[in-house]
Amino acid sequence: MDEHVLPSKLLTHLSSAANTIRSREYIHVFSHYDADGVSAAGILACMLDRLGKEYQVTLMPVLNDDTFTLIEESPSECVLLTDLGASYISQLEKLHKMVIVLDHHNSGQDTSRFTYANPHLYGIDGMTSGCGSTMAFLLAVYMDDNNWDLVQIAFGGLAGDRQLVNGASGLNEYLMNGAIEKGFVKAVSGSLVPLGPLSKSLYLSTDPYIRGVSGNHAGVQKLLDDAGIPNSKSYMDLTEDELWKLSSLISVKLTDQNVSVTTMKESARTKYYLTGLNMDAEYLADILNACGRGELGGMGVALCLGDNDALLKAMEINDETKNSVIEAIVELDSRGLKQLDHIQYFDSSSLGYTGILCGIAMQFIGSPDKPTIGINNKGEGFAKVSSRGTWSLLDKGIDLSIAMRDASESVGGSGGGHRIASGASFPHYKQEEFLRNLDAIIEDQKLSHAK
C-alpha cells in the first residue's frame, strides 16, 4: 500500500481496524444488501478467510432500531459494519463490543470510541469518490498487500454505486491506478450499445432504457433490421461501421424520448473488464445486487470467495431479475409519473424494485428538472421510499439526503443517504403529507441556492 497517496488519518483508522481484527478470533460482518454492500462483505470474507479467522456475514436492507438488535445480540465480541453505520454512531458507541465501521454515507458524525473510517472524514466525497467496497478493499490491502486481487470485487461495488460513471476520483482513483497497473482491470471504450448478445441485451437494456425497444422483442428486431445487423450478433462481433450505425439509431430514439445529452454520455461511459473474473464490473454489480436484493446475499458472498456453483446460480438469478425489472419499467413508462410542482413520483407497490426503477425513471422517463420519488406501500405499516436526482439538479441546490431526512421526520419517519440518491420510510397513511412536505423542501432548496 502506497502510504504517500492516502490520507494519514485514513491510514491511522485502517491500522486500528487491522490491529483489532488480528487480536480477535471471531468477527461478525454486517453489511448492506445492495451491490456495494455485498461486494464489501465479499472482500472482507476473503480477507478473513485468508487470515484463518472464524467469521459470519449478515446482510440487511437497512440499519434501523429493529436490525440494530441483531448487532447487539451478536455472539461475537467484534462487529465489523460495511456500507452501514454512519447514522448510528451514538448507538454503536454504547455497545460492549469491539466495533469497526467502514461506511461512506455522510451523517456529519465522528467518534473516538471505536474505529470509524469514512471518506467524508478525510474531505473526500463518499457519494462519488469512495464507497463501502472501497473502504473494505483498503482495509484488506492494508492487512496484506497480496489482497490486491480483491480490487476486482471492489469494482463491482464501485459500479453498483455508480461511482465510475464520470471516471475514478478520490480514493477510487487509488484503486483504479493500482488495478490497471497490476493487470486486474482493463478499461474498455463505452457505447450506447449494451454489451452481450444483441437480441438479449437490447431487450433487457435499462441503461439506456430505449422506449419501444427495451422490453419489446419486435422493437429490438426492427432496430437491428434498420441497422442492417443480424440478430445473432453480439456486441463484440460488431464491425466499427455496424457499431456506429446501431449507436446512432439508439441516440436518435433517446433524443426523441427527451433524454438529455448528459445522460446519453453517462450511458456510453467507459466500462471496466475484470480480467480474473472474465466479466465487466457492471455485470458483477448486477449479479451481486440480484443476490442481495433477492435475499440470497450469502450466494453473492460465496461467489466472491470463488464458489463457481454460486456464480452460475447468481447469473441465473440475475437474468430472472433483469426480466422482472424490464417488465416493471415498461409498465411504469406506460402509465407515467405523477407530477407535483417540484418533484415527480410513482407507486411501486405492485412493481417492486423501487430504487432501481427510480433511477431508470429519473434518467429516461420523467422530467429531468424534478427529482424522482418511488414509494412502496407493501410493508406492514410503513412506506419505503427511494429518491434519485441528477448532477444538474444538484447544481441547482438540491440535496436529497437532507430533503428526504427532513420530509420523513416531519411525518414520524426517518431517512437519509446521498445528495443524489436517498431513501426514507414513514407511516404509510402519511404519504400525501410526506409528498407535500418534500415538494416544499425541494422548492426551498432551489430558492436558497438561487439567492
Short mmCIF file of C-alpha atoms in Angstrom, two decimals:
data_model
loop_
_atom_site.label_atom_id
_atom_site.label_comp_id
_atom_site.label_asym_id
_atom_site.label_seq_id
_atom_site.Cartn_x
_atom_site.Cartn_y
_atom_site.Cartn_z
CA MET A 1 0.00 0.00 0.00
CA ASP A 2 1.36 3.41 -1.02
CA GLU A 3 1.19 5.36 2.22
CA HIS A 4 2.23 8.58 0.45
CA VAL A 5 -1.02 8.73 -1.55
CA LEU A 6 -3.72 8.02 1.04
CA PRO A 7 -4.74 10.44 3.83
CA SER A 8 -2.76 9.90 7.03
CA LYS A 9 -5.94 9.88 9.14
CA LEU A 10 -7.35 7.08 6.97
CA LEU A 11 -4.15 5.08 7.43
CA THR A 12 -4.48 5.52 11.21
CA HIS A 13 -8.03 4.18 11.05
CA LEU A 14 -7.00 1.24 8.86
CA SER A 15 -4.16 0.40 11.25
CA SER A 16 -6.55 0.45 14.20
CA ALA A 17 -9.04 -1.78 12.38
CA ALA A 18 -6.32 -4.21 11.31
CA ASN A 19 -4.96 -4.49 14.87
CA THR A 20 -8.46 -5.11 16.24
CA ILE A 21 -9.14 -7.88 13.71
CA ARG A 22 -5.77 -9.55 14.28
CA SER A 23 -6.49 -9.67 18.02
CA ARG A 24 -9.87 -11.42 17.68
CA GLU A 25 -10.65 -14.95 16.54
CA TYR A 26 -14.31 -14.46 15.58
CA ILE A 27 -15.55 -11.48 13.56
CA HIS A 28 -19.20 -10.76 12.68
CA VAL A 29 -19.59 -8.72 9.48
CA PHE A 30 -22.79 -6.73 8.93
CA SER A 31 -23.35 -5.10 5.55
CA HIS A 32 -25.96 -3.57 3.27
CA TYR A 33 -27.65 -5.89 0.77
CA ASP A 34 -27.04 -3.91 -2.43
CA ALA A 35 -24.16 -4.46 -4.85
CA ASP A 36 -21.79 -2.23 -2.87
CA GLY A 37 -22.71 -3.86 0.43
CA VAL A 38 -22.37 -7.43 -0.88
CA SER A 39 -19.11 -6.51 -2.60
CA ALA A 40 -17.73 -5.05 0.64
CA ALA A 41 -18.85 -8.10 2.61
CA GLY A 42 -17.31 -10.40 -0.01
CA ILE A 43 -13.98 -8.61 0.19
CA LEU A 44 -13.91 -8.86 3.97
CA ALA A 45 -14.94 -12.53 3.86
CA CYS A 46 -11.99 -13.23 1.56
CA MET A 47 -9.66 -11.26 3.82
CA LEU A 48 -10.83 -13.04 6.98
CA ASP A 49 -10.73 -16.42 5.26
CA ARG A 50 -7.10 -15.83 4.24
CA LEU A 51 -6.29 -14.78 7.81
CA GLY A 52 -7.75 -18.04 9.10
CA LYS A 53 -10.33 -16.20 11.20
CA GLU A 54 -13.74 -17.54 12.13
CA TYR A 55 -16.38 -15.16 10.79
CA GLN A 56 -20.05 -14.67 9.97
CA VAL A 57 -21.66 -12.37 7.42
CA THR A 58 -25.14 -10.85 7.84
CA LEU A 59 -26.68 -8.67 5.13
CA MET A 60 -29.59 -6.32 5.74
CA PRO A 61 -31.70 -3.87 3.70
CA VAL A 62 -31.40 -1.06 6.23
CA LEU A 63 -29.89 -0.33 9.62
CA ASN A 64 -32.72 0.71 11.92
CA ASP A 65 -33.77 0.03 15.50
CA ASP A 66 -35.04 -3.45 14.64
CA THR A 67 -31.98 -4.59 12.68
CA PHE A 68 -29.66 -2.91 15.18
CA THR A 69 -30.84 -5.53 17.66
CA LEU A 70 -29.09 -8.17 15.52
CA ILE A 71 -25.82 -6.34 16.08
CA GLU A 72 -26.42 -6.01 19.81
CA GLU A 73 -27.21 -9.73 20.12
CA SER A 74 -24.28 -10.95 18.01
CA PRO A 75 -22.24 -13.56 19.92
CA SER A 76 -19.05 -12.02 18.53
CA GLU A 77 -17.05 -9.59 20.63
CA CYS A 78 -16.03 -7.81 17.40
CA VAL A 79 -18.55 -6.48 14.86
CA LEU A 80 -17.50 -5.01 11.51
CA LEU A 81 -20.06 -2.86 9.65
CA THR A 82 -19.66 -2.01 5.97
CA ASP A 83 -21.82 0.30 3.87
CA LEU A 84 -23.80 0.85 7.09
CA GLY A 85 -23.41 2.58 10.42
CA ALA A 86 -22.79 6.27 9.77
CA SER A 87 -26.25 7.21 11.05
CA TYR A 88 -25.94 5.02 14.18
CA ILE A 89 -22.68 6.28 15.64
CA SER A 90 -24.13 7.19 19.05
CA GLN A 91 -25.90 3.84 19.41
CA LEU A 92 -22.78 1.93 18.36
CA GLU A 93 -20.75 3.81 20.99
CA LYS A 94 -22.89 2.15 23.68
CA LEU A 95 -22.15 -1.41 22.59
CA HIS A 96 -19.95 -3.55 24.84
CA LYS A 97 -18.08 -4.87 21.80
CA MET A 98 -15.15 -4.05 19.59
CA VAL A 99 -16.70 -2.04 16.74
CA ILE A 100 -15.34 -1.20 13.29
CA VAL A 101 -17.41 0.84 10.80
CA LEU A 102 -16.43 1.26 7.15
CA ASP A 103 -19.07 3.48 5.59
CA HIS A 104 -19.36 6.26 3.02
CA HIS A 105 -22.68 7.92 3.88
CA ASN A 106 -22.43 11.41 5.30
CA SER A 107 -24.10 11.83 8.69
CA GLY A 108 -21.79 14.59 9.91
CA GLN A 109 -20.79 12.46 12.90
CA ASP A 110 -17.44 11.17 14.11
CA THR A 111 -16.32 9.16 17.14
CA SER A 112 -13.27 8.37 19.22
CA ARG A 113 -14.93 5.40 20.94
CA PHE A 114 -14.33 2.90 18.12
CA THR A 115 -12.70 2.62 14.70
CA TYR A 116 -14.70 4.54 12.11
CA ALA A 117 -13.42 5.05 8.55
CA ASN A 118 -15.43 7.14 6.11
CA PRO A 119 -14.25 9.20 3.08
CA HIS A 120 -16.11 12.24 4.41
CA LEU A 121 -13.81 12.27 7.45
CA TYR A 122 -10.87 12.95 5.12
CA GLY A 123 -12.50 15.65 3.00
CA ILE A 124 -13.44 13.15 0.26
CA ASP A 125 -16.98 12.87 -1.16
CA GLY A 126 -18.38 9.44 -0.30
CA MET A 127 -21.06 9.85 -2.93
CA THR A 128 -18.57 9.92 -5.82
CA SER A 129 -15.05 9.09 -4.63
CA GLY A 130 -15.19 6.17 -2.21
CA CYS A 131 -17.94 3.68 -1.35
CA GLY A 132 -18.34 0.78 1.08
CA SER A 133 -16.38 -1.63 -1.07
CA THR A 134 -13.62 0.98 -1.47
CA MET A 135 -13.20 1.12 2.29
CA ALA A 136 -13.38 -2.67 2.67
CA PHE A 137 -10.72 -3.14 -0.02
CA LEU A 138 -8.40 -0.56 1.54
CA LEU A 139 -8.60 -2.44 4.84
CA ALA A 140 -7.93 -5.77 3.08
CA VAL A 141 -4.87 -4.48 1.23
CA TYR A 142 -3.60 -2.69 4.34
CA MET A 143 -3.86 -6.04 6.12
CA ASP A 144 -1.91 -7.81 3.36
CA ASP A 145 -0.64 -6.41 0.06
CA ASN A 146 -1.35 -9.81 -1.52
CA ASN A 147 -5.05 -8.92 -1.29
CA TRP A 148 -4.77 -6.59 -4.30
CA ASP A 149 -6.61 -9.19 -6.40
CA LEU A 150 -9.74 -8.34 -4.38
CA VAL A 151 -9.86 -4.99 -6.18
CA GLN A 152 -11.88 -6.80 -8.86
CA ILE A 153 -14.65 -7.46 -6.33
CA ALA A 154 -14.41 -3.84 -5.20
CA PHE A 155 -15.12 -2.70 -8.76
CA GLY A 156 -18.49 -4.44 -8.51
CA GLY A 157 -19.33 -2.13 -5.61
CA LEU A 158 -17.98 0.96 -7.37
CA ALA A 159 -20.06 0.17 -10.44
CA GLY A 160 -23.14 -0.64 -8.35
CA ASP A 161 -22.98 2.75 -6.63
CA ARG A 162 -22.30 4.43 -10.00
CA GLN A 163 -19.02 5.88 -8.76
CA LEU A 164 -17.28 5.17 -12.08
CA VAL A 165 -19.79 6.96 -14.31
CA ASN A 166 -17.56 10.02 -14.67
CA GLY A 167 -14.27 8.23 -14.09
CA ALA A 168 -12.48 7.47 -10.83
CA SER A 169 -11.69 10.16 -8.28
CA GLY A 170 -10.54 10.41 -4.67
CA LEU A 171 -9.93 7.03 -3.04
CA ASN A 172 -11.31 5.26 -6.10
CA GLU A 173 -8.51 6.73 -8.19
CA TYR A 174 -6.02 4.88 -5.99
CA LEU A 175 -7.90 1.62 -6.68
CA MET A 176 -8.13 2.36 -10.40
CA ASN A 177 -4.45 3.12 -10.85
CA GLY A 178 -3.33 0.06 -8.93
CA ALA A 179 -5.85 -2.27 -10.56
CA ILE A 180 -4.84 -1.29 -14.10
CA GLU A 181 -1.13 -1.26 -13.31
CA LYS A 182 -1.32 -4.76 -11.79
CA GLY A 183 -3.41 -6.11 -14.67
CA PHE A 184 -6.56 -6.88 -12.69
CA VAL A 185 -8.73 -4.38 -14.64
CA LYS A 186 -8.80 -3.17 -18.25
CA ALA A 187 -10.64 -0.05 -19.41
CA VAL A 188 -12.91 -0.60 -22.44
CA SER A 189 -14.36 2.25 -24.53
CA GLY A 190 -18.07 2.67 -23.90
CA SER A 191 -21.04 2.85 -26.26
CA LEU A 192 -24.81 3.28 -26.17
CA VAL A 193 -24.98 -0.30 -27.47
CA PRO A 194 -25.21 -2.69 -24.49
CA LEU A 195 -22.70 -5.50 -24.09
CA GLY A 196 -23.59 -9.12 -24.84
CA PRO A 197 -25.77 -10.89 -27.45
CA LEU A 198 -27.71 -8.03 -29.07
CA SER A 199 -31.14 -9.69 -29.22
CA LYS A 200 -30.95 -10.26 -25.45
CA SER A 201 -29.00 -7.21 -24.30
CA LEU A 202 -31.17 -4.72 -26.20
CA TYR A 203 -34.35 -6.33 -24.89
CA LEU A 204 -33.08 -6.14 -21.29
CA SER A 205 -31.41 -2.73 -21.65
CA THR A 206 -32.25 -0.21 -18.92
CA ASP A 207 -29.10 1.93 -19.20
CA PRO A 208 -30.06 3.20 -21.64
CA TYR A 209 -33.76 2.40 -21.44
CA ILE A 210 -34.87 2.71 -25.08
CA ARG A 211 -38.61 3.24 -25.40
CA GLY A 212 -40.15 0.79 -27.87
CA VAL A 213 -37.01 -1.38 -27.87
CA SER A 214 -36.28 -2.27 -24.23
CA GLY A 215 -38.76 -4.96 -23.21
CA ASN A 216 -40.09 -5.26 -26.77
CA HIS A 217 -38.86 -8.18 -28.93
CA ALA A 218 -40.42 -6.74 -32.09
CA GLY A 219 -38.82 -3.37 -31.36
CA VAL A 220 -35.41 -4.99 -30.95
CA GLN A 221 -35.76 -6.79 -34.26
CA LYS A 222 -36.80 -3.61 -36.09
CA LEU A 223 -33.85 -1.68 -34.64
CA LEU A 224 -31.41 -4.35 -35.78
CA ASP A 225 -33.06 -4.54 -39.21
CA ASP A 226 -32.80 -0.75 -39.57
CA ALA A 227 -29.09 -1.01 -38.74
CA GLY A 228 -28.64 -3.95 -41.13
CA ILE A 229 -27.32 -6.20 -38.34
CA PRO A 230 -28.28 -9.88 -37.91
CA ASN A 231 -29.90 -10.56 -34.53
CA SER A 232 -27.44 -13.41 -34.00
CA LYS A 233 -24.60 -10.94 -33.47
CA SER A 234 -23.06 -9.96 -30.15
CA TYR A 235 -21.55 -6.59 -29.22
CA MET A 236 -18.04 -7.99 -29.62
CA ASP A 237 -18.87 -9.21 -33.16
CA LEU A 238 -19.81 -5.77 -34.47
CA THR A 239 -17.66 -4.03 -37.04
CA GLU A 240 -16.81 -0.39 -36.40
CA ASP A 241 -19.37 0.64 -39.02
CA GLU A 242 -22.11 -1.56 -37.51
CA LEU A 243 -21.41 -0.22 -34.03
CA TRP A 244 -21.62 3.35 -35.30
CA LYS A 245 -24.93 2.71 -37.13
CA LEU A 246 -26.58 0.99 -34.18
CA SER A 247 -25.33 3.57 -31.68
CA SER A 248 -26.59 6.40 -33.93
CA LEU A 249 -30.07 4.84 -34.19
CA ILE A 250 -30.22 4.45 -30.42
CA SER A 251 -29.13 8.07 -29.99
CA VAL A 252 -31.97 9.25 -32.26
CA LYS A 253 -34.50 7.24 -30.27
CA LEU A 254 -33.22 8.60 -26.97
CA THR A 255 -33.35 12.16 -28.33
CA ASP A 256 -36.99 11.62 -29.35
CA GLN A 257 -37.51 10.33 -25.80
CA ASN A 258 -36.22 13.70 -24.45
CA VAL A 259 -33.21 12.06 -22.80
CA SER A 260 -30.52 14.63 -22.05
CA VAL A 261 -27.14 14.64 -23.76
CA THR A 262 -25.53 14.31 -20.33
CA THR A 263 -27.46 11.12 -19.63
CA MET A 264 -26.54 9.69 -23.03
CA LYS A 265 -22.87 10.41 -22.36
CA GLU A 266 -23.17 8.68 -19.00
CA SER A 267 -24.77 5.64 -20.64
CA ALA A 268 -21.89 5.49 -23.14
CA ARG A 269 -19.34 5.57 -20.32
CA THR A 270 -16.11 3.59 -20.18
CA LYS A 271 -16.57 0.01 -18.98
CA TYR A 272 -14.08 -1.90 -16.82
CA TYR A 273 -13.24 -5.51 -17.60
CA LEU A 274 -12.19 -7.69 -14.64
CA THR A 275 -9.51 -9.97 -16.03
CA GLY A 276 -9.61 -12.61 -13.31
CA LEU A 277 -13.41 -12.85 -13.23
CA ASN A 278 -13.92 -12.70 -17.01
CA MET A 279 -16.70 -10.11 -16.83
CA ASP A 280 -17.12 -6.35 -16.70
CA ALA A 281 -17.63 -4.54 -13.40
CA GLU A 282 -21.23 -3.57 -14.14
CA TYR A 283 -22.22 -7.19 -14.77
CA LEU A 284 -20.62 -8.17 -11.45
CA ALA A 285 -22.59 -5.37 -9.80
CA ASP A 286 -25.80 -6.71 -11.38
CA ILE A 287 -25.34 -10.25 -10.11
CA LEU A 288 -24.30 -9.13 -6.62
CA ASN A 289 -27.29 -6.80 -6.46
CA ALA A 290 -29.64 -9.56 -7.65
CA CYS A 291 -28.35 -11.88 -4.92
CA GLY A 292 -28.59 -9.31 -2.15
CA ARG A 293 -32.00 -7.94 -3.00
CA GLY A 294 -33.28 -11.45 -3.72
CA GLU A 295 -32.47 -12.40 -0.10
CA LEU A 296 -29.66 -14.64 -1.33
CA GLY A 297 -26.80 -12.45 -0.19
CA GLY A 298 -24.88 -15.48 1.04
CA MET A 299 -24.66 -16.64 -2.56
CA GLY A 300 -23.18 -13.28 -3.52
CA VAL A 301 -20.55 -13.56 -0.80
CA ALA A 302 -19.85 -17.17 -1.83
CA LEU A 303 -19.13 -16.21 -5.45
CA CYS A 304 -16.72 -13.55 -4.15
CA LEU A 305 -14.98 -16.39 -2.31
CA GLY A 306 -14.58 -18.23 -5.61
CA ASP A 307 -17.53 -20.65 -5.50
CA ASN A 308 -18.25 -21.34 -9.18
CA ASP A 309 -21.60 -23.03 -8.48
CA ALA A 310 -22.70 -19.89 -6.63
CA LEU A 311 -21.56 -17.78 -9.58
CA LEU A 312 -23.57 -19.80 -12.10
CA LYS A 313 -26.68 -19.71 -9.91
CA ALA A 314 -26.25 -15.98 -9.34
CA MET A 315 -26.08 -15.41 -13.09
CA GLU A 316 -29.40 -17.26 -13.48
CA ILE A 317 -30.97 -15.17 -10.73
CA ASN A 318 -29.68 -12.00 -12.37
CA ASP A 319 -31.34 -12.96 -15.68
CA GLU A 320 -34.63 -13.51 -13.85
CA THR A 321 -34.27 -10.19 -12.03
CA LYS A 322 -33.46 -8.24 -15.19
CA ASN A 323 -36.52 -9.72 -16.93
CA SER A 324 -38.70 -8.67 -13.99
CA VAL A 325 -37.17 -5.18 -13.93
CA ILE A 326 -37.69 -4.62 -17.66
CA GLU A 327 -41.33 -5.69 -17.37
CA ALA A 328 -41.80 -3.32 -14.43
CA ILE A 329 -40.16 -0.32 -16.13
CA VAL A 330 -42.17 -0.82 -19.33
CA GLU A 331 -45.35 -0.83 -17.25
CA LEU A 332 -44.23 2.29 -15.36
CA ASP A 333 -43.38 4.00 -18.66
CA SER A 334 -46.85 3.23 -19.98
CA ARG A 335 -48.59 4.88 -17.02
CA GLY A 336 -46.10 7.69 -16.45
CA LEU A 337 -45.11 9.60 -13.34
CA LYS A 338 -47.34 11.77 -11.19
CA GLN A 339 -46.28 15.39 -11.06
CA LEU A 340 -46.12 17.92 -8.24
CA ASP A 341 -44.60 21.38 -8.63
CA HIS A 342 -41.05 20.36 -7.75
CA ILE A 343 -40.98 16.54 -7.60
CA GLN A 344 -42.36 13.64 -9.62
CA TYR A 345 -43.32 10.31 -8.10
CA PHE A 346 -44.76 6.86 -8.70
CA ASP A 347 -46.19 4.00 -6.63
CA SER A 348 -44.10 0.85 -6.93
CA SER A 349 -46.15 -1.28 -4.53
CA SER A 350 -47.25 -3.66 -7.30
CA LEU A 351 -43.96 -3.46 -9.20
CA GLY A 352 -41.19 -3.80 -6.63
CA TYR A 353 -37.59 -2.78 -7.40
CA THR A 354 -38.33 0.73 -6.14
CA GLY A 355 -34.77 2.07 -6.11
CA ILE A 356 -33.85 0.53 -9.45
CA LEU A 357 -37.00 1.85 -11.16
CA CYS A 358 -36.47 5.24 -9.56
CA GLY A 359 -33.02 5.55 -11.12
CA ILE A 360 -34.19 4.45 -14.57
CA ALA A 361 -37.24 6.73 -14.45
CA MET A 362 -35.13 9.73 -13.44
CA GLN A 363 -32.79 9.29 -16.40
CA PHE A 364 -35.06 8.01 -19.17
CA ILE A 365 -38.77 8.54 -18.43
CA GLY A 366 -39.53 11.55 -16.24
CA SER A 367 -38.76 15.23 -16.38
CA PRO A 368 -35.03 15.96 -15.96
CA ASP A 369 -36.00 19.09 -13.98
CA LYS A 370 -37.51 17.31 -10.96
CA PRO A 371 -36.19 14.66 -8.54
CA THR A 372 -37.94 11.30 -8.92
CA ILE A 373 -39.55 9.58 -5.94
CA GLY A 374 -40.64 5.92 -5.77
CA ILE A 375 -42.99 4.80 -2.99
CA ASN A 376 -43.60 1.19 -1.96
CA ASN A 377 -46.54 0.66 0.39
CA LYS A 378 -46.36 -3.13 0.59
CA GLY A 379 -44.75 -3.14 4.02
CA GLU A 380 -46.73 -3.51 7.23
CA GLY A 381 -47.46 -0.01 8.47
CA PHE A 382 -44.54 1.80 6.85
CA ALA A 383 -43.97 3.02 3.32
CA LYS A 384 -40.45 2.70 1.93
CA VAL A 385 -39.29 5.47 -0.37
CA SER A 386 -36.39 5.90 -2.80
CA SER A 387 -35.34 9.13 -4.49
CA ARG A 388 -33.00 9.93 -7.34
CA GLY A 389 -31.67 13.16 -8.81
CA THR A 390 -29.15 14.21 -11.45
CA TRP A 391 -25.92 16.20 -11.34
CA SER A 392 -27.71 19.17 -12.90
CA LEU A 393 -30.30 19.09 -10.12
CA LEU A 394 -27.52 19.08 -7.54
CA ASP A 395 -26.06 22.13 -9.27
CA LYS A 396 -29.40 23.87 -8.60
CA GLY A 397 -29.02 23.32 -4.85
CA ILE A 398 -30.99 20.10 -4.38
CA ASP A 399 -29.76 17.77 -1.64
CA LEU A 400 -31.93 14.64 -1.45
CA SER A 401 -30.19 13.39 1.68
CA ILE A 402 -31.38 16.40 3.66
CA ALA A 403 -34.74 16.64 1.87
CA MET A 404 -35.66 13.00 2.46
CA ARG A 405 -34.49 13.14 6.05
CA ASP A 406 -36.46 16.28 6.88
CA ALA A 407 -39.61 15.28 4.99
CA SER A 408 -39.75 11.82 6.56
CA GLU A 409 -39.03 13.11 10.06
CA SER A 410 -41.83 15.65 9.65
CA VAL A 411 -44.32 12.75 9.46
CA GLY A 412 -42.76 10.48 12.07
CA GLY A 413 -40.32 8.60 9.85
CA SER A 414 -36.62 8.63 9.09
CA GLY A 415 -34.40 8.95 6.04
CA GLY A 416 -31.07 9.91 4.56
CA GLY A 417 -28.36 8.85 2.14
CA HIS A 418 -26.56 10.82 -0.55
CA ARG A 419 -27.36 14.15 -2.18
CA ILE A 420 -28.18 12.43 -5.49
CA ALA A 421 -29.81 9.26 -4.14
CA SER A 422 -31.52 8.83 -0.83
CA GLY A 423 -34.14 6.74 0.95
CA ALA A 424 -36.72 7.06 3.70
CA SER A 425 -39.56 5.33 5.49
CA PHE A 426 -42.65 6.71 7.21
CA PRO A 427 -46.15 5.63 8.36
CA HIS A 428 -47.97 4.71 5.13
CA TYR A 429 -51.05 6.81 5.92
CA LYS A 430 -48.84 9.92 5.93
CA GLN A 431 -47.98 9.65 2.23
CA GLU A 432 -49.76 12.76 0.99
CA GLU A 433 -48.34 14.87 3.80
CA PHE A 434 -44.85 13.49 3.15
CA LEU A 435 -45.05 14.34 -0.55
CA ARG A 436 -46.33 17.87 0.15
CA ASN A 437 -43.56 18.50 2.66
CA LEU A 438 -40.90 17.06 0.37
CA ASP A 439 -42.12 19.19 -2.53
CA ALA A 440 -41.88 22.31 -0.33
CA ILE A 441 -38.39 21.38 0.90
CA ILE A 442 -37.12 20.92 -2.66
CA GLU A 443 -38.60 24.30 -3.59
CA ASP A 444 -36.85 25.93 -0.61
CA GLN A 445 -33.54 24.34 -1.56
CA LYS A 446 -33.75 25.72 -5.09
CA LEU A 447 -34.79 29.18 -3.89
CA SER A 448 -32.00 29.31 -1.30
CA HIS A 449 -29.44 28.31 -3.92
CA ALA A 450 -30.68 30.96 -6.36
CA LYS A 451 -30.21 33.80 -3.86
#
